[in-house]
Amino acid sequence: MGTRTIAGIEIQVNDEGYMMDASQWTPEVARELAKEEGIELTDKHFEVLNFIRDEFLKGNPLTIRKVGKSGIVDIKGLYELFPGGPLKKASKIAGISKPSSCV
Amino acid sequence: MKKILILGGGTGGTIMANRLRKALEKEEWEITLIDRYKTHYYQPGFLFIPFGIYTRHDVMKPKGDFYPAGVNVIFSKIEIIEPLENRVVLEGGKVLNYDYLIIATGTQTKPEETPGLKENLWYKEIFDFYTIEGAVALSHFFKRWEGGHLVMNIAEIPYKCPVAPLEFVFLADAFFHQQGIRDKVKISYVTPLPGAFTKPRATQMLSGLLKEKNIEVIPEFYLESVDNEKKTIKSYDGQEIPFDVLAIVPVNMGSDVIERSGMGDDLNFVPTDKHTLQSEKYENIFVLGDAANLPTSKAGSVVHFASEVLFENLISMIEGRPMLARFDGHANCYIETGFGKGSLIDFNYDTEPLPGTYPLPGIGPFGLLQNTKLNHYGKVIFRWLYWHVLLKGKEMPVENEMSMAGKKL
Ligand SMILES: Cc1cc2nc3c(=O)[nH]c(=O)nc-3n(C[C@H](O)[C@H](O)[C@H](O)COP(=O)(O)OP(=O)(O)OC[C@H]3O[C@@H](n4cnc5c(N)ncnc54)[C@H](O)[C@@H]3O)c2cc1C
């Protein structure tokens, strides 16, 4: 746990760099976090980020399949937007906690 | 007459029918249970069939043997649930009304969800062992197989009995040793998870075992499709893994009736209060077992522990008292590791599997996160307990709530 300054805001993050308080998130913060992952955010990215923030704030669990069924992107497209671990990366950039895969 | 309807007469539905019939007056309460199939399969036994340890006959009994007298049993497909009307419609149009509904329709495998999975190679060189048909077909295949690359892949999370594919590769290792062809078989464990298991301590222990048995682990592989010509599996991010024989856990989804009724999430699991086991939307509907979207394992042991909570809460509700029982997500799974040994994990929503002894602190006899002969017998005994104690809704010789006693932090 620690505090970092991102886009001029003091932000609490955990050991893995996920934001602790989703309400501190702004699109500017997202752009900076994305840069650290080597991603330049487009409108499509923001549609995905807003979708997963909405779901997260409603308390709904997130899966790659769910985002793939959102009508915004299919799963393949999601991998193209956030290469590597799409849900983990997107969650980090969206300022929400790391998705937990349950047993 | 008040009416309770139980949908699904597998592990959970059978337990509830037994518990409720004993507790509720026959003159006041009519209990009806509906299932589409007449045979009860002991699903944990499917794991042993591919290796000739069990046959089909070791894992099947008539469902009817386990339902108590005084419960109205209907063998039929359930067409749709209409929760606003408090009624259920069966195939053919028969309508059943209810005061309380228990949904225990489980999960099913959906190979159709993955392009290429259920095509030319299905049950020729691609097998699931989550169905009796797949497990038996694979046993025939393994009898003649002379070696090559065996790939075990999990298509999607969550899936029921999360340790089953690990047990499968452990047993495969032992089986090919016994056949004298282990040096001709490469075994790969390909999973969408970041490691062998979801929780850190268990992953560490299980990764050690996998390594010891020379089983390759390929993590973070999210299956997109199967290429039947090239005999490869492909992930969404372009990885491709060749196989000679593919053992697959297909996408697991809740029953189709949940989808038809518009009551499920994106995988047809019913949103359920994880502590009360009540449906999140309808207060006279409870959800038991694999059908619920609970953040714990989909396993028979969980169904058993949850059934006690559900029973208490339902009775409280019927009697107009507050529902006080809270489910803690308790799961308890024996893990077959091959060569007559096994391991054991015990955990809940908040506590990951830890090393120690179970059920008696310091004594056991079972060792948590340890690889012992006794744990293997635990699994063997589980089948007997399943048929004779668990399904009948009798007390199991272990506590319902997870206990920290005997665990080492
Ligand atoms: C290979 C394998 C290994 C396993 N190993 C273990 C283990 O070691 N330990 C453990 O604890 N658990 C294990 N399990 C898991 C365990 O078997 C399940 O979690 C448990 O049986 C779930 O019970 P349930 O009542 O929720 O569902 P089920 O027992 O699957 O029952 C669901 C019932 O609903 C019926 N149904 C569904 N839809 C309809 C419809 N539309 N109309 C009519 N009927 C319908 C079905 O016919 C079925 O009878 C294993 C499972 C598998 C596949």
Tab-separated table of N, CA, C and O and ligand atoms in Angstrom, chain B residues 7-13 34-37 39-47 63 76-79 104-108 129-131 160-161 163-164 167 255-257 260 288-291 298-303 332-334 379 382 386, ligand 1:
chain	number	residue	atom	x	y	z
B	7	LEU	N	-36.580	-27.648	-7.622
B	7	LEU	CA	-36.213	-27.847	-9.029
B	7	LEU	C	-34.840	-28.476	-9.105
B	7	LEU	O	-33.858	-27.884	-8.664
B	8	GLY	N	-34.746	-29.660	-9.672
B	8	GLY	CA	-33.475	-30.372	-9.757
B	8	GLY	C	-33.368	-31.344	-8.603
B	8	GLY	O	-33.465	-30.947	-7.445
B	9	GLY	N	-33.200	-32.614	-8.927
B	9	GLY	CA	-33.104	-33.648	-7.900
B	9	GLY	C	-31.747	-34.330	-7.933
B	9	GLY	O	-31.650	-35.547	-7.852
B	10	GLY	N	-30.672	-33.522	-8.063
B	10	GLY	CA	-29.305	-34.050	-7.974
B	10	GLY	C	-28.862	-34.014	-6.521
B	10	GLY	O	-29.653	-34.281	-5.609
B	11	THR	N	-27.621	-33.662	-6.292
B	11	THR	CA	-27.097	-33.654	-4.925
B	11	THR	C	-27.931	-32.755	-4.010
B	11	THR	O	-28.450	-33.192	-2.980
B	12	GLY	N	-28.066	-31.480	-4.398
B	12	GLY	CA	-28.729	-30.507	-3.529
B	12	GLY	C	-30.217	-30.755	-3.363
B	12	GLY	O	-30.747	-30.713	-2.254
B	13	GLY	N	-30.902	-31.013	-4.478
B	13	GLY	CA	-32.346	-31.231	-4.433
B	13	GLY	C	-32.691	-32.435	-3.569
B	13	GLY	O	-33.659	-32.416	-2.796
B	34	ILE	N	-38.740	-31.964	-8.999
B	34	ILE	CA	-38.764	-32.230	-10.439
B	34	ILE	C	-37.354	-32.404	-10.976
B	34	ILE	O	-36.470	-31.590	-10.709
B	35	ASP	N	-37.148	-33.456	-11.720
B	35	ASP	CA	-35.872	-33.645	-12.422
B	35	ASP	C	-36.152	-34.336	-13.742
B	35	ASP	O	-37.092	-35.111	-13.858
B	36	ARG	N	-35.277	-34.046	-14.734
B	36	ARG	CA	-35.577	-34.633	-16.044
B	36	ARG	C	-35.004	-36.042	-16.203
B	36	ARG	O	-35.417	-36.782	-17.070
B	37	TYR	N	-34.001	-36.407	-15.380
B	37	TYR	CA	-33.368	-37.724	-15.562
B	37	TYR	C	-33.584	-38.616	-14.347
B	37	TYR	O	-33.630	-38.142	-13.221
B	39	THR	N	-31.503	-41.234	-13.462
B	39	THR	CA	-30.291	-41.817	-12.882
B	39	THR	C	-29.497	-40.762	-12.120
B	39	THR	O	-29.253	-39.671	-12.632
B	40	HIS	N	-29.109	-41.109	-10.901
B	40	HIS	CA	-28.227	-40.231	-10.134
B	40	HIS	C	-26.788	-40.674	-10.372
B	40	HIS	O	-26.440	-41.814	-10.111
B	41	TYR	N	-25.968	-39.778	-10.871
B	41	TYR	CA	-24.554	-40.081	-11.047
B	41	TYR	C	-23.756	-39.483	-9.899
B	41	TYR	O	-23.965	-38.316	-9.544
B	42	TYR	N	-22.863	-40.287	-9.359
B	42	TYR	CA	-21.903	-39.781	-8.375
B	42	TYR	C	-20.797	-39.109	-9.188
B	42	TYR	O	-19.862	-39.758	-9.664
B	43	GLN	N	-20.942	-37.790	-9.389
B	43	GLN	CA	-20.056	-37.099	-10.327
B	43	GLN	C	-18.575	-37.154	-9.939
B	43	GLN	O	-17.714	-37.263	-10.812
B	44	PRO	N	-18.239	-37.069	-8.635
B	44	PRO	CA	-16.811	-37.165	-8.292
B	44	PRO	C	-16.173	-38.456	-8.808
B	44	PRO	O	-14.964	-38.501	-9.022
B	45	GLY	N	-16.995	-39.500	-9.029
B	45	GLY	CA	-16.471	-40.766	-9.539
B	45	GLY	C	-16.080	-40.710	-11.008
B	45	GLY	O	-15.298	-41.539	-11.479
B	46	PHE	N	-16.604	-39.727	-11.761
B	46	PHE	CA	-16.273	-39.614	-13.193
B	46	PHE	C	-14.758	-39.536	-13.396
B	46	PHE	O	-14.215	-40.030	-14.375
B	47	LEU	N	-14.103	-38.883	-12.453
B	47	LEU	CA	-12.656	-38.679	-12.523
B	47	LEU	C	-11.887	-39.996	-12.667
B	47	LEU	O	-10.839	-40.046	-13.306
B	63	LYS	N	-32.216	-42.416	-9.080
B	63	LYS	CA	-32.494	-41.252	-8.239
B	63	LYS	C	-33.563	-41.562	-7.208
B	63	LYS	O	-33.486	-41.141	-6.063
B	76	SER	N	-39.521	-34.865	-15.416
B	76	SER	CA	-39.918	-34.078	-16.584
B	76	SER	C	-38.925	-32.933	-16.742
B	76	SER	O	-38.260	-32.538	-15.785
B	77	LYS	N	-38.833	-32.417	-17.946
B	77	LYS	CA	-38.002	-31.228	-18.145
B	77	LYS	C	-38.767	-30.014	-17.638
B	77	LYS	O	-39.975	-29.888	-17.856
B	78	ILE	N	-38.063	-29.130	-16.951
B	78	ILE	CA	-38.687	-27.888	-16.508
B	78	ILE	C	-38.547	-26.881	-17.629
B	78	ILE	O	-37.442	-26.601	-18.107
B	79	GLU	N	-39.657	-26.355	-18.057
B	79	GLU	CA	-39.641	-25.453	-19.205
B	79	GLU	C	-39.277	-24.035	-18.774
B	79	GLU	O	-38.355	-23.434	-19.294
B	104	ALA	N	-32.207	-25.923	-7.588
B	104	ALA	CA	-30.995	-26.744	-7.447
B	104	ALA	C	-30.717	-27.440	-8.768
B	104	ALA	O	-30.549	-28.652	-8.835
B	105	THR	N	-30.696	-26.632	-9.834
B	105	THR	CA	-30.573	-27.206	-11.176
B	105	THR	C	-29.119	-27.350	-11.638
B	105	THR	O	-28.874	-27.718	-12.788
B	106	GLY	N	-28.151	-27.049	-10.782
B	106	GLY	CA	-26.757	-27.383	-11.081
B	106	GLY	C	-26.131	-26.606	-12.229
B	106	GLY	O	-26.622	-25.549	-12.639
B	107	THR	N	-25.016	-27.146	-12.736
B	107	THR	CA	-24.386	-26.576	-13.924
B	107	THR	C	-24.354	-27.662	-14.985
B	107	THR	O	-24.473	-28.834	-14.689
B	108	GLN	N	-24.142	-27.253	-16.205
B	108	GLN	CA	-23.937	-28.223	-17.276
B	108	GLN	C	-22.762	-27.787	-18.119
B	108	GLN	O	-22.388	-26.617	-18.106
B	129	PHE	N	-14.388	-35.152	-19.161
B	129	PHE	CA	-14.696	-36.232	-18.218
B	129	PHE	C	-15.683	-35.700	-17.180
B	129	PHE	O	-15.772	-36.185	-16.070
B	130	TYR	N	-16.443	-34.664	-17.562
B	130	TYR	CA	-17.469	-34.094	-16.688
B	130	TYR	C	-18.843	-34.686	-16.984
B	130	TYR	O	-19.830	-34.302	-16.382
B	131	THR	N	-18.892	-35.593	-17.973
B	131	THR	CA	-20.136	-36.303	-18.258
B	131	THR	C	-19.802	-37.791	-18.273
B	131	THR	O	-18.645	-38.162	-18.516
B	160	LYS	N	-17.186	-26.427	-12.175
B	160	LYS	CA	-17.421	-27.154	-10.928
B	160	LYS	C	-16.238	-28.024	-10.569
B	160	LYS	O	-15.498	-28.474	-11.418
B	161	CYS	N	-16.094	-28.219	-9.295
B	161	CYS	CA	-14.983	-28.981	-8.720
B	161	CYS	C	-13.630	-28.527	-9.280
B	161	CYS	O	-13.019	-29.220	-10.095
B	163	VAL	N	-10.699	-28.575	-8.424
B	163	VAL	CA	-9.499	-29.397	-8.327
B	163	VAL	C	-9.531	-30.604	-9.277
B	163	VAL	O	-8.505	-31.242	-9.493
B	164	ALA	N	-10.712	-30.900	-9.857
B	164	ALA	CA	-10.836	-32.115	-10.666
B	164	ALA	C	-9.816	-32.199	-11.818
B	164	ALA	O	-9.196	-33.245	-12.005
B	167	GLU	N	-6.521	-33.185	-10.401
B	167	GLU	CA	-6.519	-34.606	-10.040
B	167	GLU	C	-6.378	-35.460	-11.295
B	167	GLU	O	-5.693	-36.474	-11.299
B	255	SER	N	-28.227	-24.157	-15.766
B	255	SER	CA	-29.190	-24.842	-16.608
B	255	SER	C	-29.892	-23.880	-17.581
B	255	SER	O	-30.118	-22.719	-17.268
B	256	ASP	N	-30.250	-24.422	-18.749
B	256	ASP	CA	-30.962	-23.624	-19.760
B	256	ASP	C	-32.250	-23.010	-19.216
B	256	ASP	O	-32.663	-21.940	-19.648
B	257	VAL	N	-32.880	-23.698	-18.274
B	257	VAL	CA	-34.156	-23.190	-17.763
B	257	VAL	C	-33.952	-21.843	-17.057
B	257	VAL	O	-34.843	-20.979	-17.069
B	260	ARG	N	-33.850	-19.378	-19.960
B	260	ARG	CA	-35.207	-19.185	-20.503
B	260	ARG	C	-36.055	-18.334	-19.573
B	260	ARG	O	-36.923	-17.591	-19.997
B	288	LEU	N	-29.627	-23.407	-4.217
B	288	LEU	CA	-28.678	-24.313	-3.576
B	288	LEU	C	-27.707	-24.898	-4.598
B	288	LEU	O	-28.103	-25.325	-5.675
B	289	GLY	N	-26.435	-24.902	-4.232
B	289	GLY	CA	-25.452	-25.655	-5.003
B	289	GLY	C	-24.924	-24.932	-6.232
B	289	GLY	O	-24.881	-23.701	-6.298
B	290	ASP	N	-24.562	-25.717	-7.242
B	290	ASP	CA	-23.882	-25.199	-8.423
B	290	ASP	C	-24.695	-24.143	-9.169
B	290	ASP	O	-24.134	-23.334	-9.909
B	291	ALA	N	-26.016	-24.152	-9.004
B	291	ALA	CA	-26.866	-23.215	-9.737
B	291	ALA	C	-26.659	-21.767	-9.273
B	291	ALA	O	-26.941	-20.828	-10.017
B	298	LYS	N	-17.833	-24.754	-6.692
B	298	LYS	CA	-19.030	-25.515	-7.006
B	298	LYS	C	-18.679	-26.966	-6.725
B	298	LYS	O	-17.998	-27.608	-7.510
B	299	ALA	N	-19.098	-27.468	-5.565
B	299	ALA	CA	-18.699	-28.811	-5.162
B	299	ALA	C	-19.754	-29.420	-4.259
B	299	ALA	O	-20.509	-28.704	-3.586
B	300	GLY	N	-19.777	-30.746	-4.228
B	300	GLY	CA	-20.750	-31.462	-3.421
B	300	GLY	C	-20.627	-31.127	-1.942
B	300	GLY	O	-21.633	-31.020	-1.232
B	301	SER	N	-19.395	-30.945	-1.474
B	301	SER	CA	-19.215	-30.619	-0.059
B	301	SER	C	-19.852	-29.259	0.251
B	301	SER	O	-20.469	-29.078	1.300
B	302	VAL	N	-19.717	-28.335	-0.678
B	302	VAL	CA	-20.312	-27.012	-0.493
B	302	VAL	C	-21.837	-27.118	-0.450
B	302	VAL	O	-22.501	-26.502	0.391
B	303	VAL	N	-22.383	-27.928	-1.350
B	303	VAL	CA	-23.832	-28.135	-1.388
B	303	VAL	C	-24.297	-28.640	-0.020
B	303	VAL	O	-25.293	-28.171	0.531
B	332	ASN	N	-14.677	-28.169	1.189
B	332	ASN	CA	-13.743	-29.145	1.732
B	332	ASN	C	-13.527	-30.179	0.642
B	332	ASN	O	-14.439	-30.918	0.301
B	333	CYS	N	-12.348	-30.182	0.036
B	333	CYS	CA	-12.148	-31.050	-1.130
B	333	CYS	C	-10.927	-31.932	-0.991
B	333	CYS	O	-9.826	-31.443	-0.744
B	334	TYR	N	-11.120	-33.227	-1.168
B	334	TYR	CA	-10.006	-34.165	-1.255
B	334	TYR	C	-9.440	-34.074	-2.657
B	334	TYR	O	-10.177	-33.965	-3.637
B	379	LYS	N	-10.962	-39.722	0.306
B	379	LYS	CA	-11.694	-39.623	-0.963
B	379	LYS	C	-12.480	-40.907	-1.233
B	379	LYS	O	-13.606	-40.867	-1.701
B	382	PHE	N	-15.421	-40.978	0.927
B	382	PHE	CA	-16.393	-39.947	0.541
B	382	PHE	C	-17.511	-40.542	-0.323
B	382	PHE	O	-18.672	-40.179	-0.173
B	386	TYR	N	-21.280	-40.222	0.603
B	386	TYR	CA	-22.146	-39.520	-0.341
B	386	TYR	C	-23.471	-40.260	-0.507
B	386	TYR	O	-24.537	-39.694	-0.333
C	1	LIG	C1	-15.522	-34.812	-12.564
C	1	LIG	C2	-16.147	-34.242	-11.319
C	1	LIG	C3	-15.523	-34.434	-10.096
C	1	LIG	C4	-16.084	-33.919	-8.924
C	1	LIG	N1	-15.439	-34.149	-7.728
C	1	LIG	C5	-15.976	-33.678	-6.581
C	1	LIG	C6	-15.358	-33.952	-5.318
C	1	LIG	O1	-14.341	-34.638	-5.234
C	1	LIG	N2	-15.925	-33.443	-4.197
C	1	LIG	C7	-17.058	-32.684	-4.244
C	1	LIG	O2	-17.520	-32.250	-3.190
C	1	LIG	N3	-17.677	-32.407	-5.431
C	1	LIG	C8	-17.169	-32.888	-6.587
C	1	LIG	N4	-17.795	-32.642	-7.795
C	1	LIG	C9	-18.917	-31.676	-7.843
C	1	LIG	C10	-20.267	-32.192	-7.392
C	1	LIG	O3	-20.597	-33.378	-8.040
C	1	LIG	C11	-21.320	-31.109	-7.715
C	1	LIG	O4	-20.873	-29.876	-7.242
C	1	LIG	C12	-22.668	-31.402	-7.092
C	1	LIG	O5	-23.160	-32.616	-7.563
C	1	LIG	C13	-23.649	-30.273	-7.378
C	1	LIG	O6	-24.929	-30.550	-6.892
C	1	LIG	P1	-26.194	-29.723	-7.409
C	1	LIG	O7	-27.358	-30.264	-6.674
C	1	LIG	O8	-25.917	-28.277	-7.359
C	1	LIG	O9	-26.298	-30.107	-8.955
C	1	LIG	P2	-26.514	-31.580	-9.644
C	1	LIG	O10	-26.225	-32.665	-8.671
C	1	LIG	O11	-25.740	-31.531	-10.889
C	1	LIG	O12	-28.066	-31.610	-9.927
C	1	LIG	C14	-28.735	-30.779	-10.845
C	1	LIG	C15	-29.987	-31.518	-11.294
C	1	LIG	O13	-30.874	-30.613	-11.964
C	1	LIG	C16	-31.482	-31.296	-13.044
C	1	LIG	N5	-31.921	-30.303	-14.029
C	1	LIG	C17	-31.214	-29.255	-14.530
C	1	LIG	N6	-31.952	-28.556	-15.399
C	1	LIG	C18	-33.157	-29.166	-15.470
C	1	LIG	C19	-34.359	-28.908	-16.214
C	1	LIG	N7	-34.466	-27.889	-17.075
C	1	LIG	N8	-35.402	-29.746	-16.026
C	1	LIG	C20	-35.328	-30.789	-15.157
C	1	LIG	N9	-34.231	-31.070	-14.433
C	1	LIG	C21	-33.145	-30.275	-14.592
C	1	LIG	C22	-30.404	-32.235	-13.557
C	1	LIG	O14	-30.946	-33.323	-14.252
C	1	LIG	C23	-29.692	-32.660	-12.262
C	1	LIG	O15	-30.191	-33.881	-11.750
C	1	LIG	C24	-17.285	-33.170	-8.988
C	1	LIG	C25	-17.915	-32.987	-10.214
C	1	LIG	C26	-17.375	-33.527	-11.381
C	1	LIG	C27	-18.075	-33.332	-12.682
